[in-house]
PDB file of C-alpha atoms in Angstrom:
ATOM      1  CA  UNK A   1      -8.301 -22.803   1.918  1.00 96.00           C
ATOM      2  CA  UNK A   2      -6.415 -26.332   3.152  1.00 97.00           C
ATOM      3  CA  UNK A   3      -7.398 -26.343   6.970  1.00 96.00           C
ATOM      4  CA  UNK A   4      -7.535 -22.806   8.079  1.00 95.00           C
ATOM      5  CA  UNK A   5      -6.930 -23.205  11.868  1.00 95.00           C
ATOM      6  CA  UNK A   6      -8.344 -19.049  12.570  1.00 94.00           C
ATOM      7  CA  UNK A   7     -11.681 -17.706  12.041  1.00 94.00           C
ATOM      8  CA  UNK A   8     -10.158 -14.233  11.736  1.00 95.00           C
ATOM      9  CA  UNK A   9      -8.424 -15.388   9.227  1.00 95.00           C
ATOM     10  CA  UNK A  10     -11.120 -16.876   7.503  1.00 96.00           C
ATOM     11  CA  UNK A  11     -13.463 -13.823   7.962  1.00 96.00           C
ATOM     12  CA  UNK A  12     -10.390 -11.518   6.340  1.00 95.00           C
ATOM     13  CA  UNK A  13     -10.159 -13.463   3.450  1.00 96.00           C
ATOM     14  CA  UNK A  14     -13.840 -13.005   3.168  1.00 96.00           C
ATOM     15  CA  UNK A  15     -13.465  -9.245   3.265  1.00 95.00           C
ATOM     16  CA  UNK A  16     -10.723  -9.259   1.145  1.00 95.00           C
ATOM     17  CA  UNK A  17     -12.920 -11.644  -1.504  1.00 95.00           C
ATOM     18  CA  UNK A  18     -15.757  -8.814  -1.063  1.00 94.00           C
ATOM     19  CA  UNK A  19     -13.306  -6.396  -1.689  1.00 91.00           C
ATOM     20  CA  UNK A  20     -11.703  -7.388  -5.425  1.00 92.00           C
ATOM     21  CA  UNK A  21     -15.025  -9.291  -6.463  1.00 90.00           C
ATOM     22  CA  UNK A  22     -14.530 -13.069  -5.534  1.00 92.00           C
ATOM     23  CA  UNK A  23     -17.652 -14.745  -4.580  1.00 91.00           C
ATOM     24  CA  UNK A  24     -16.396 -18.759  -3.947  1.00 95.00           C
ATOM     25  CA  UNK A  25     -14.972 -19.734  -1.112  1.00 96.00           C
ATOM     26  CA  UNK A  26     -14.007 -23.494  -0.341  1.00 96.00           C
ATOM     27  CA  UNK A  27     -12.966 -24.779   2.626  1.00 97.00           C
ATOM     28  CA  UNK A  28     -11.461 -27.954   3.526  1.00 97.00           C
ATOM     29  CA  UNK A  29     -11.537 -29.674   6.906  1.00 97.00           C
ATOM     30  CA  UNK A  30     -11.602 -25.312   9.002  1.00 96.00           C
ATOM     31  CA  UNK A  31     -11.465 -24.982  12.399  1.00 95.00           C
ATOM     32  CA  UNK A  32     -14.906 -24.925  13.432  1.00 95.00           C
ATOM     33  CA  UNK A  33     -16.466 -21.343  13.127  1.00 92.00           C
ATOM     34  CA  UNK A  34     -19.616 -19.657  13.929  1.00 93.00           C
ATOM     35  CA  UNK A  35     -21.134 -17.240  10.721  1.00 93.00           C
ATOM     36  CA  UNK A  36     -22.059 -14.303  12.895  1.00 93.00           C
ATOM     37  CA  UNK A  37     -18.793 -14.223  14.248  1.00 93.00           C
ATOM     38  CA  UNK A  38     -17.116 -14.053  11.131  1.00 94.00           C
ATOM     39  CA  UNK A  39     -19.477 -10.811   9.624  1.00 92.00           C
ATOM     40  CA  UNK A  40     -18.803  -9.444  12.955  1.00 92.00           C
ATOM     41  CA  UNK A  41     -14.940  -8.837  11.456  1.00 92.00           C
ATOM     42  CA  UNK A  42     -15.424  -8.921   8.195  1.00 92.00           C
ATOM     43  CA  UNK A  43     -18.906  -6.348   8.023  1.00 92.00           C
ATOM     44  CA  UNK A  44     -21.435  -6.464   5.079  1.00 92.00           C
ATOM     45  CA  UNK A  45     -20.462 -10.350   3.522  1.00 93.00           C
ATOM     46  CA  UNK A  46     -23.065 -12.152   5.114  1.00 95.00           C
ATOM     47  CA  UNK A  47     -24.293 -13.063   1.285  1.00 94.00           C
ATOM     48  CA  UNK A  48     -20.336 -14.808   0.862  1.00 95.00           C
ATOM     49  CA  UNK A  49     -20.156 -16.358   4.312  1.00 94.00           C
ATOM     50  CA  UNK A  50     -23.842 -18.196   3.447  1.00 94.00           C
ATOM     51  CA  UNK A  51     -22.148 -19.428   0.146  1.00 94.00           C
ATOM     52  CA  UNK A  52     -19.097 -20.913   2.001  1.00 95.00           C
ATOM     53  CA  UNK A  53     -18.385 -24.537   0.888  1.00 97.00           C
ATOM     54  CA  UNK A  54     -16.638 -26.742   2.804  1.00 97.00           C
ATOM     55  CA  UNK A  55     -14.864 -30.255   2.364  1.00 96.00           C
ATOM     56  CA  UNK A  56     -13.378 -33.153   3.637  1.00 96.00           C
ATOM     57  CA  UNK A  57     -10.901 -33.574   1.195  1.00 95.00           C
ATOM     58  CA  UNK A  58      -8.803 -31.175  -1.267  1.00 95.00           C
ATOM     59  CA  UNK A  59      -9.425 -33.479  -4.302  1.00 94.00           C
ATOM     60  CA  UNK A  60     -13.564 -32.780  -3.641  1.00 95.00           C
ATOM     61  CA  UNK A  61     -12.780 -29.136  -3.310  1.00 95.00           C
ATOM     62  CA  UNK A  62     -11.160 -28.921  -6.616  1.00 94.00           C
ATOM     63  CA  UNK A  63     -12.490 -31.785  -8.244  1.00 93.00           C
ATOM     64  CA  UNK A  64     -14.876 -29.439 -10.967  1.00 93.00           C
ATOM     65  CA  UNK A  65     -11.994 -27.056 -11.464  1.00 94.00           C
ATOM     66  CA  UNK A  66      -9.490 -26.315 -14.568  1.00 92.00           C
ATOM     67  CA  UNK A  67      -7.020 -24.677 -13.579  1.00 94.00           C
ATOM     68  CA  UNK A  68      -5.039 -24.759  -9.650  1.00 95.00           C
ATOM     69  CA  UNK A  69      -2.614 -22.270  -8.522  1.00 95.00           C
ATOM     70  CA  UNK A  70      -1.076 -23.097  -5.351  1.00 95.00           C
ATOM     71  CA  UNK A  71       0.123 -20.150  -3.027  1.00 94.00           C
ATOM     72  CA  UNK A  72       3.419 -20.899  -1.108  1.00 91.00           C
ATOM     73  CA  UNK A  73       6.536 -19.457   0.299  1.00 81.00           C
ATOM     74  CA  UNK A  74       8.388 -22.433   1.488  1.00 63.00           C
ATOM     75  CA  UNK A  75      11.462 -23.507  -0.434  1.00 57.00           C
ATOM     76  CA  UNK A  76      11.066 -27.213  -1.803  1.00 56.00           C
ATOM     77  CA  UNK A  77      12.894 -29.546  -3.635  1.00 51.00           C
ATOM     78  CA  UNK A  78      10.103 -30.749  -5.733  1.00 61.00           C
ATOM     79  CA  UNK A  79      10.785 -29.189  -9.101  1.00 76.00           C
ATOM     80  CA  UNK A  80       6.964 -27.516  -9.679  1.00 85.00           C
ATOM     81  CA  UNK A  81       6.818 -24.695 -12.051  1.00 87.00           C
ATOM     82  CA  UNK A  82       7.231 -21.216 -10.010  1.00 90.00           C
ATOM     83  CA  UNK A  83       5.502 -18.085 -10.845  1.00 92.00           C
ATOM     84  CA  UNK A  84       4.583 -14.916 -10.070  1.00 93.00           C
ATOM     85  CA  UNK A  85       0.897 -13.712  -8.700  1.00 93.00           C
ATOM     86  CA  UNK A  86       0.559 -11.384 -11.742  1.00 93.00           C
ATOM     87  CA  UNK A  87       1.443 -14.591 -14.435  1.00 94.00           C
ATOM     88  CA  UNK A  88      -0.861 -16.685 -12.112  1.00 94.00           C
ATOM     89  CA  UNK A  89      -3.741 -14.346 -12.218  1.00 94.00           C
ATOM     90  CA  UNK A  90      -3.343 -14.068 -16.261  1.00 93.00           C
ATOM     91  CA  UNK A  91      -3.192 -17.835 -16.006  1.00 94.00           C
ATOM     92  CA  UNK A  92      -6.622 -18.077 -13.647  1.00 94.00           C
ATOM     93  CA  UNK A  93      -8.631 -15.878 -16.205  1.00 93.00           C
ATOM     94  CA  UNK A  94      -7.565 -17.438 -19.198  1.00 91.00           C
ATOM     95  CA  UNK A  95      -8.420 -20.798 -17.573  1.00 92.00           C
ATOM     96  CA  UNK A  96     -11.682 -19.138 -16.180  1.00 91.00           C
ATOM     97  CA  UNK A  97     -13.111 -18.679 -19.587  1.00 89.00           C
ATOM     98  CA  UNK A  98     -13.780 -22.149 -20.132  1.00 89.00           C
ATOM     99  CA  UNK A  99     -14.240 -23.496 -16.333  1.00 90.00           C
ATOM    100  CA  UNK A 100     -13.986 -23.032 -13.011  1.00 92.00           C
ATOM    101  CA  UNK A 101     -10.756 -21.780 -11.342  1.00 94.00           C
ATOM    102  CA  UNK A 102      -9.253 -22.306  -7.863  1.00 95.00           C
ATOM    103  CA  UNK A 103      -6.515 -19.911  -6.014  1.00 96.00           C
ATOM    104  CA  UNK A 104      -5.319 -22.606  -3.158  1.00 96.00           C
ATOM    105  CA  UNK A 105      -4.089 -21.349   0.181  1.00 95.00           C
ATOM    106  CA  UNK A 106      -2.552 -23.895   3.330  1.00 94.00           C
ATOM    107  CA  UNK A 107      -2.595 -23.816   6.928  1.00 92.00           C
ATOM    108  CA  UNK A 108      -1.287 -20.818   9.125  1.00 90.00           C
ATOM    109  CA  UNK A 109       1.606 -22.907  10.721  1.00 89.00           C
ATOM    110  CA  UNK A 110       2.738 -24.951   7.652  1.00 88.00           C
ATOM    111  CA  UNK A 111       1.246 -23.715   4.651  1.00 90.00           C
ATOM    112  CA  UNK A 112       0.315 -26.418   1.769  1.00 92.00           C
ATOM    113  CA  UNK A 113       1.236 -29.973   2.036  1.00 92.00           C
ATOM    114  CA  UNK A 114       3.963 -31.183  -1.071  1.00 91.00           C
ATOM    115  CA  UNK A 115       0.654 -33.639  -1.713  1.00 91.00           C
ATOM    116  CA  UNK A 116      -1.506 -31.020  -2.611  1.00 91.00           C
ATOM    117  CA  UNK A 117       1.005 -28.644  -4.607  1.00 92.00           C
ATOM    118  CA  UNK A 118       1.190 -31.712  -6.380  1.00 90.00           C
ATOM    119  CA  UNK A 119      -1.699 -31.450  -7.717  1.00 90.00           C
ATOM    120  CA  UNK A 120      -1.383 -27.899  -8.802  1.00 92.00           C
ATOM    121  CA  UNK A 121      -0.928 -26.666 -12.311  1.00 93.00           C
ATOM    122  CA  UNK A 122       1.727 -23.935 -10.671  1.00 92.00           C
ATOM    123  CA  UNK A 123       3.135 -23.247  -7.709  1.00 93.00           C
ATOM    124  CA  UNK A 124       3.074 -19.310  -6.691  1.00 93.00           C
ATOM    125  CA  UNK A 125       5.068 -17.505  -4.683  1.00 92.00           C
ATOM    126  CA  UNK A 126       4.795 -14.029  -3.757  1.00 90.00           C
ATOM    127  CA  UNK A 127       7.433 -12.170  -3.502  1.00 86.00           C
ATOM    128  CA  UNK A 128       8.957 -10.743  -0.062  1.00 83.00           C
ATOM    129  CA  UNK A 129      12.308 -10.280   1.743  1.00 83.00           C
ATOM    130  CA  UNK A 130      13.981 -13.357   3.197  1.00 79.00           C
ATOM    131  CA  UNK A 131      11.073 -13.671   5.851  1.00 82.00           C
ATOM    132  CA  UNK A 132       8.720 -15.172   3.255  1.00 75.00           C
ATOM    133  CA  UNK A 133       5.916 -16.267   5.759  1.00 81.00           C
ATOM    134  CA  UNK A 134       2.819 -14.297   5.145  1.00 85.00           C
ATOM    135  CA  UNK A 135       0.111 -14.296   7.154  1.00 90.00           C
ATOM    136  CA  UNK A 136      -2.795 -16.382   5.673  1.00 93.00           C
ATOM    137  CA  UNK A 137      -4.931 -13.697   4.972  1.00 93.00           C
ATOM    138  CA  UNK A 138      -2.660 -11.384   3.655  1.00 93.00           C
ATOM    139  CA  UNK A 139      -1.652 -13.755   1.025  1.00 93.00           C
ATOM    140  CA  UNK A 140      -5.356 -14.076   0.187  1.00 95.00           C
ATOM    141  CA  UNK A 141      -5.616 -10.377  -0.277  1.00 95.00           C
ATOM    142  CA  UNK A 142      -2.506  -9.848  -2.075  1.00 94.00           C
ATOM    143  CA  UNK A 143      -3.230 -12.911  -4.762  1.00 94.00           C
ATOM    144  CA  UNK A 144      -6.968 -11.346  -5.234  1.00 95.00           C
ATOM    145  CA  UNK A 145      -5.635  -7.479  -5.802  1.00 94.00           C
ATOM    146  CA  UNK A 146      -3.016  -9.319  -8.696  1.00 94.00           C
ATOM    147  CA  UNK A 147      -6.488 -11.007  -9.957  1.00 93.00           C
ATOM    148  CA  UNK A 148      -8.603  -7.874  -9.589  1.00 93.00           C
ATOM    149  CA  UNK A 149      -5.744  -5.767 -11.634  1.00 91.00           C
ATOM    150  CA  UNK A 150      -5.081  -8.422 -14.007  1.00 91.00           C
ATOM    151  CA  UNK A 151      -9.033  -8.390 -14.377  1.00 89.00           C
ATOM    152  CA  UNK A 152      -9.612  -4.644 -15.311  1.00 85.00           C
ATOM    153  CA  UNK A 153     -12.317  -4.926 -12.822  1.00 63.00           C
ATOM    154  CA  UNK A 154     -12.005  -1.555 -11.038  1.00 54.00           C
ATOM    155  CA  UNK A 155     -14.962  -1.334 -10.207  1.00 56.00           C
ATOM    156  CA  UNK A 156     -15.417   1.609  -7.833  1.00 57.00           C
ATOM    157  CA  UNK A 157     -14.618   4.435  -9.619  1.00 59.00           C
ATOM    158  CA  UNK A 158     -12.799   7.476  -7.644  1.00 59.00           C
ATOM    159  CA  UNK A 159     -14.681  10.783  -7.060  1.00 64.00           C
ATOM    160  CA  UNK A 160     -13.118  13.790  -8.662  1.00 65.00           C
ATOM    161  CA  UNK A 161     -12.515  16.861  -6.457  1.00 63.00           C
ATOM    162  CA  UNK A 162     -15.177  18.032  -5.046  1.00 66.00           C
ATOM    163  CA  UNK A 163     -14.591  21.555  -6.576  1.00 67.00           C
ATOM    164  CA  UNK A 164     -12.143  20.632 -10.028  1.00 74.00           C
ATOM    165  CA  UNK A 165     -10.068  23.653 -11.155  1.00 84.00           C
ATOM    166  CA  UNK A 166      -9.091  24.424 -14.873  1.00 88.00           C
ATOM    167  CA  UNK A 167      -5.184  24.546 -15.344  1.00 88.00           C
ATOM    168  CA  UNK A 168      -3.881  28.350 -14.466  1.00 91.00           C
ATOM    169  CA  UNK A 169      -3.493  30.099 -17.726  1.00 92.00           C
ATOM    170  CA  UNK A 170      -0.502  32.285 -18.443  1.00 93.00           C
ATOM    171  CA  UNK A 171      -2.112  35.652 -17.385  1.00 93.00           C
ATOM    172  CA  UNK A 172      -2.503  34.167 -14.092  1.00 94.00           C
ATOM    173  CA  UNK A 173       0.703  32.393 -13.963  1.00 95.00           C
ATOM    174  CA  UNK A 174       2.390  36.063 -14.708  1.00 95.00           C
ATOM    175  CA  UNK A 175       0.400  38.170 -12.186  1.00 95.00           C
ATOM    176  CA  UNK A 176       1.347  35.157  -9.548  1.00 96.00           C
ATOM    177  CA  UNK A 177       5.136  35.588 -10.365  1.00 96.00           C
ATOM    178  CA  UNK A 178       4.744  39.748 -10.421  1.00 96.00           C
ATOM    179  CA  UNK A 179       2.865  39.120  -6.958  1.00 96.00           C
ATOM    180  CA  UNK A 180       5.484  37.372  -5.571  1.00 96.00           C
ATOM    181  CA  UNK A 181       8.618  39.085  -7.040  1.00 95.00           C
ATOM    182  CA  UNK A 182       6.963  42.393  -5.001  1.00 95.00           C
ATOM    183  CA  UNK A 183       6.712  40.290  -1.755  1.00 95.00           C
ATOM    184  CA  UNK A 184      10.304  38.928  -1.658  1.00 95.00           C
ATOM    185  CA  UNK A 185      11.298  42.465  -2.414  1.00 94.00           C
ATOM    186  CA  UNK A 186       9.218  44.301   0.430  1.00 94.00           C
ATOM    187  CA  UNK A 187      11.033  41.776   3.011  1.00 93.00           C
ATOM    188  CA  UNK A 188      14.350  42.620   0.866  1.00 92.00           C
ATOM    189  CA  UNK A 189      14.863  38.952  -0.064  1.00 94.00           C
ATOM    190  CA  UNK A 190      17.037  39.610  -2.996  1.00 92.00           C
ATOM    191  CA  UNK A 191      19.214  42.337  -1.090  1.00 89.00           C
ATOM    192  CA  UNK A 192      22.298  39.582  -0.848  1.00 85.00           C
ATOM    193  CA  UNK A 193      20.913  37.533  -3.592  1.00 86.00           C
ATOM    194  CA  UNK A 194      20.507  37.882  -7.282  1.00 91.00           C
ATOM    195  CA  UNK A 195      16.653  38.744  -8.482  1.00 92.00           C
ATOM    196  CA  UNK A 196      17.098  36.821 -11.825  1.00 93.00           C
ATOM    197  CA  UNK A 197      18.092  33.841 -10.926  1.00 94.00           C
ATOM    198  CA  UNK A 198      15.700  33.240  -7.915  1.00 93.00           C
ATOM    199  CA  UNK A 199      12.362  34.197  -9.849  1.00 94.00           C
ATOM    200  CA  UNK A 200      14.089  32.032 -12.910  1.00 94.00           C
ATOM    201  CA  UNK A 201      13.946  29.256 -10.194  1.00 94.00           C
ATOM    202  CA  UNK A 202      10.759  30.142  -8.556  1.00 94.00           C
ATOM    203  CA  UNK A 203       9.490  29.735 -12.447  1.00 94.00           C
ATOM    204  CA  UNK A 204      11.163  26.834 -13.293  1.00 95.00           C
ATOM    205  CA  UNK A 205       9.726  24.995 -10.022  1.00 94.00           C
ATOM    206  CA  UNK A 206       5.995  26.510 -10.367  1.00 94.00           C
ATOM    207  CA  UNK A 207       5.713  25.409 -13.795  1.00 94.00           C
ATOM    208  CA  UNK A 208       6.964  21.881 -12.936  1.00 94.00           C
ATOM    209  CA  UNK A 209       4.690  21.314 -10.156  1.00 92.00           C
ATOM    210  CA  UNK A 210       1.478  22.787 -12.447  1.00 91.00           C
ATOM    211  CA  UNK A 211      -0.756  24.147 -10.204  1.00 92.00           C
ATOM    212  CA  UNK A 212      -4.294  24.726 -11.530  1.00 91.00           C
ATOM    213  CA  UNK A 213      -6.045  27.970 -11.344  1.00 92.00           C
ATOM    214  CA  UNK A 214      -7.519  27.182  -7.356  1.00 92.00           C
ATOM    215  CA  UNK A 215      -3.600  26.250  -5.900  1.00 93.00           C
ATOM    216  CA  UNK A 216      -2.216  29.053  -7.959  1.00 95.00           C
ATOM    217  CA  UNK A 217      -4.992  31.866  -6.180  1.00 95.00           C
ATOM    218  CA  UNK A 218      -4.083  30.225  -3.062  1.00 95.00           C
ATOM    219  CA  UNK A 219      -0.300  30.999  -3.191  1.00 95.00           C
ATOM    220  CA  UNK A 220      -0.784  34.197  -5.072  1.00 96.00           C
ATOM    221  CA  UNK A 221      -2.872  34.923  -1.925  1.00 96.00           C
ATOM    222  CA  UNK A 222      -0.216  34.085   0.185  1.00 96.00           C
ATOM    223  CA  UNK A 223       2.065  36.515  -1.566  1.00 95.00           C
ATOM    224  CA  UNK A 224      -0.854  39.922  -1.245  1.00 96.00           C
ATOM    225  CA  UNK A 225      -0.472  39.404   2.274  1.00 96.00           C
ATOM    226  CA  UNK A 226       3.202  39.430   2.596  1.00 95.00           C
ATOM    227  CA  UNK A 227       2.631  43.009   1.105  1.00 94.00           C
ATOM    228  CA  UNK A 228      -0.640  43.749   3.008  1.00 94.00           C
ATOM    229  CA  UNK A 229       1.372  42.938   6.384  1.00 93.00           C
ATOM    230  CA  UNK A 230       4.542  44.723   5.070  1.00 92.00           C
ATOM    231  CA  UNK A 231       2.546  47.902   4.464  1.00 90.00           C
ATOM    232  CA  UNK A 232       0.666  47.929   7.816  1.00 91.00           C
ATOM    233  CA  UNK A 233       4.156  47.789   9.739  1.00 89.00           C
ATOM    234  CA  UNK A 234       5.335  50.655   7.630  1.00 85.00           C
ATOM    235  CA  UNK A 235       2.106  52.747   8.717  1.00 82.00           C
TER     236      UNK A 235
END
């Protein structure tokens, strides 16, 4: 990061590093910043903030590196070679297997210098509506989710339902339908319409939405007490 003039935004890219498995973070010339500060916003990176590098220059920040993509929305003249974040993040791991990598980010008010995008292998731009500006940290977060995803690296897996429900078999599926034809019929639903066609449709749109066996007892329930209150106000 060229001059980052926030903490806040410095402590959200941190979180946002923590969060699709970036570890190095190089800074060159921040605004001055205090560490507990920054964990106080971005909560359980104290082991990243420690790491944080910083420089005087960007040529010492990325003077061990490979491979450069440059993150900017400005429109230039210069004639660099524009990408994408997903082509860039293909580009950063391809370059990573042989050295290190850099994903560069400018200030808040006037992103990167022409100097520095210069020295670049590719400019990348990510893409929005005609108000390009991004907030510094969002950019960070949005070029590290095209790196995680490029990367495979999902590495919290989601927990399955807490109770999972094998797919409704036909039996069930066929006492739902009975269940419900008899409740549209006790509040005389198909007196003005035509019984075919709407349990046809009521098929047609269960079967498309595939309930499993839990959902379909839940509706069928819904049905039995259509009838149970339907009886009680005829006793």
């Amino acid at each position: 990061m060229h001059e980052p003039q926030d903490p806040v935004n410095i402590a959200a890219t941190v979180r946002a590093m923590k969060n699709m498995g970036v570890s190095a973070l190089r800074l060159v010339r921040p605004v001055p910043y205090e560490a507990h500060r920054l964990e106080g916003i971005a909560h359980g990176t104290r082991d990243l903030i420690d790491s944080i590098e910083q420089f005087d220059t960007f040529d010492d920040a990325v003077a061990d590196c490979i491979y450069v993509a440059a993150f900017t929305a400005r429109r230039r003249a210069a004639k660099w070679r524009v990408i994408g974040p997903g082509q860039a993040a293909g580009e950063l791991l391809s370059s990573a297997a042989n050295g290190r990598v850099a994903i560069a980010f400018g200030r808040e008010d006037s992103g990167l210098p022409n100097e520095i995008v210069d020295r670049a292998h590719a400019a990348v731009v990510i893409p929005t509506t005609e108000h390009a500006s991004m907030n510094l940290a969002q950019a960070a977060l949005g070029a590290l989710y095209a790196l995680h995803l490029a990367a495979g690296d999902a590495t919290r897996a989601l927990a399955p339902p807490r109770k999972d429900a094998p797919p409704a078999t036909v039996a069930q599926l066929e006492q739902y339908f009975g269940d419900v034809e008899r409740a549209l019929e006790s509040i005389e639903f198909f007196k003005t319409r035509q019984r075919e066609h709407i349990m046809r449709t009521l098929r047609s749109l269960t079967l498309r939405a595939a309930p499993d066996a839990r959902e379909l007892s839940l509706i069928r329930a819904m049905a039995l007490e259509v009838l149970n209150y339907m009886e009680r106000r005829r006793t």
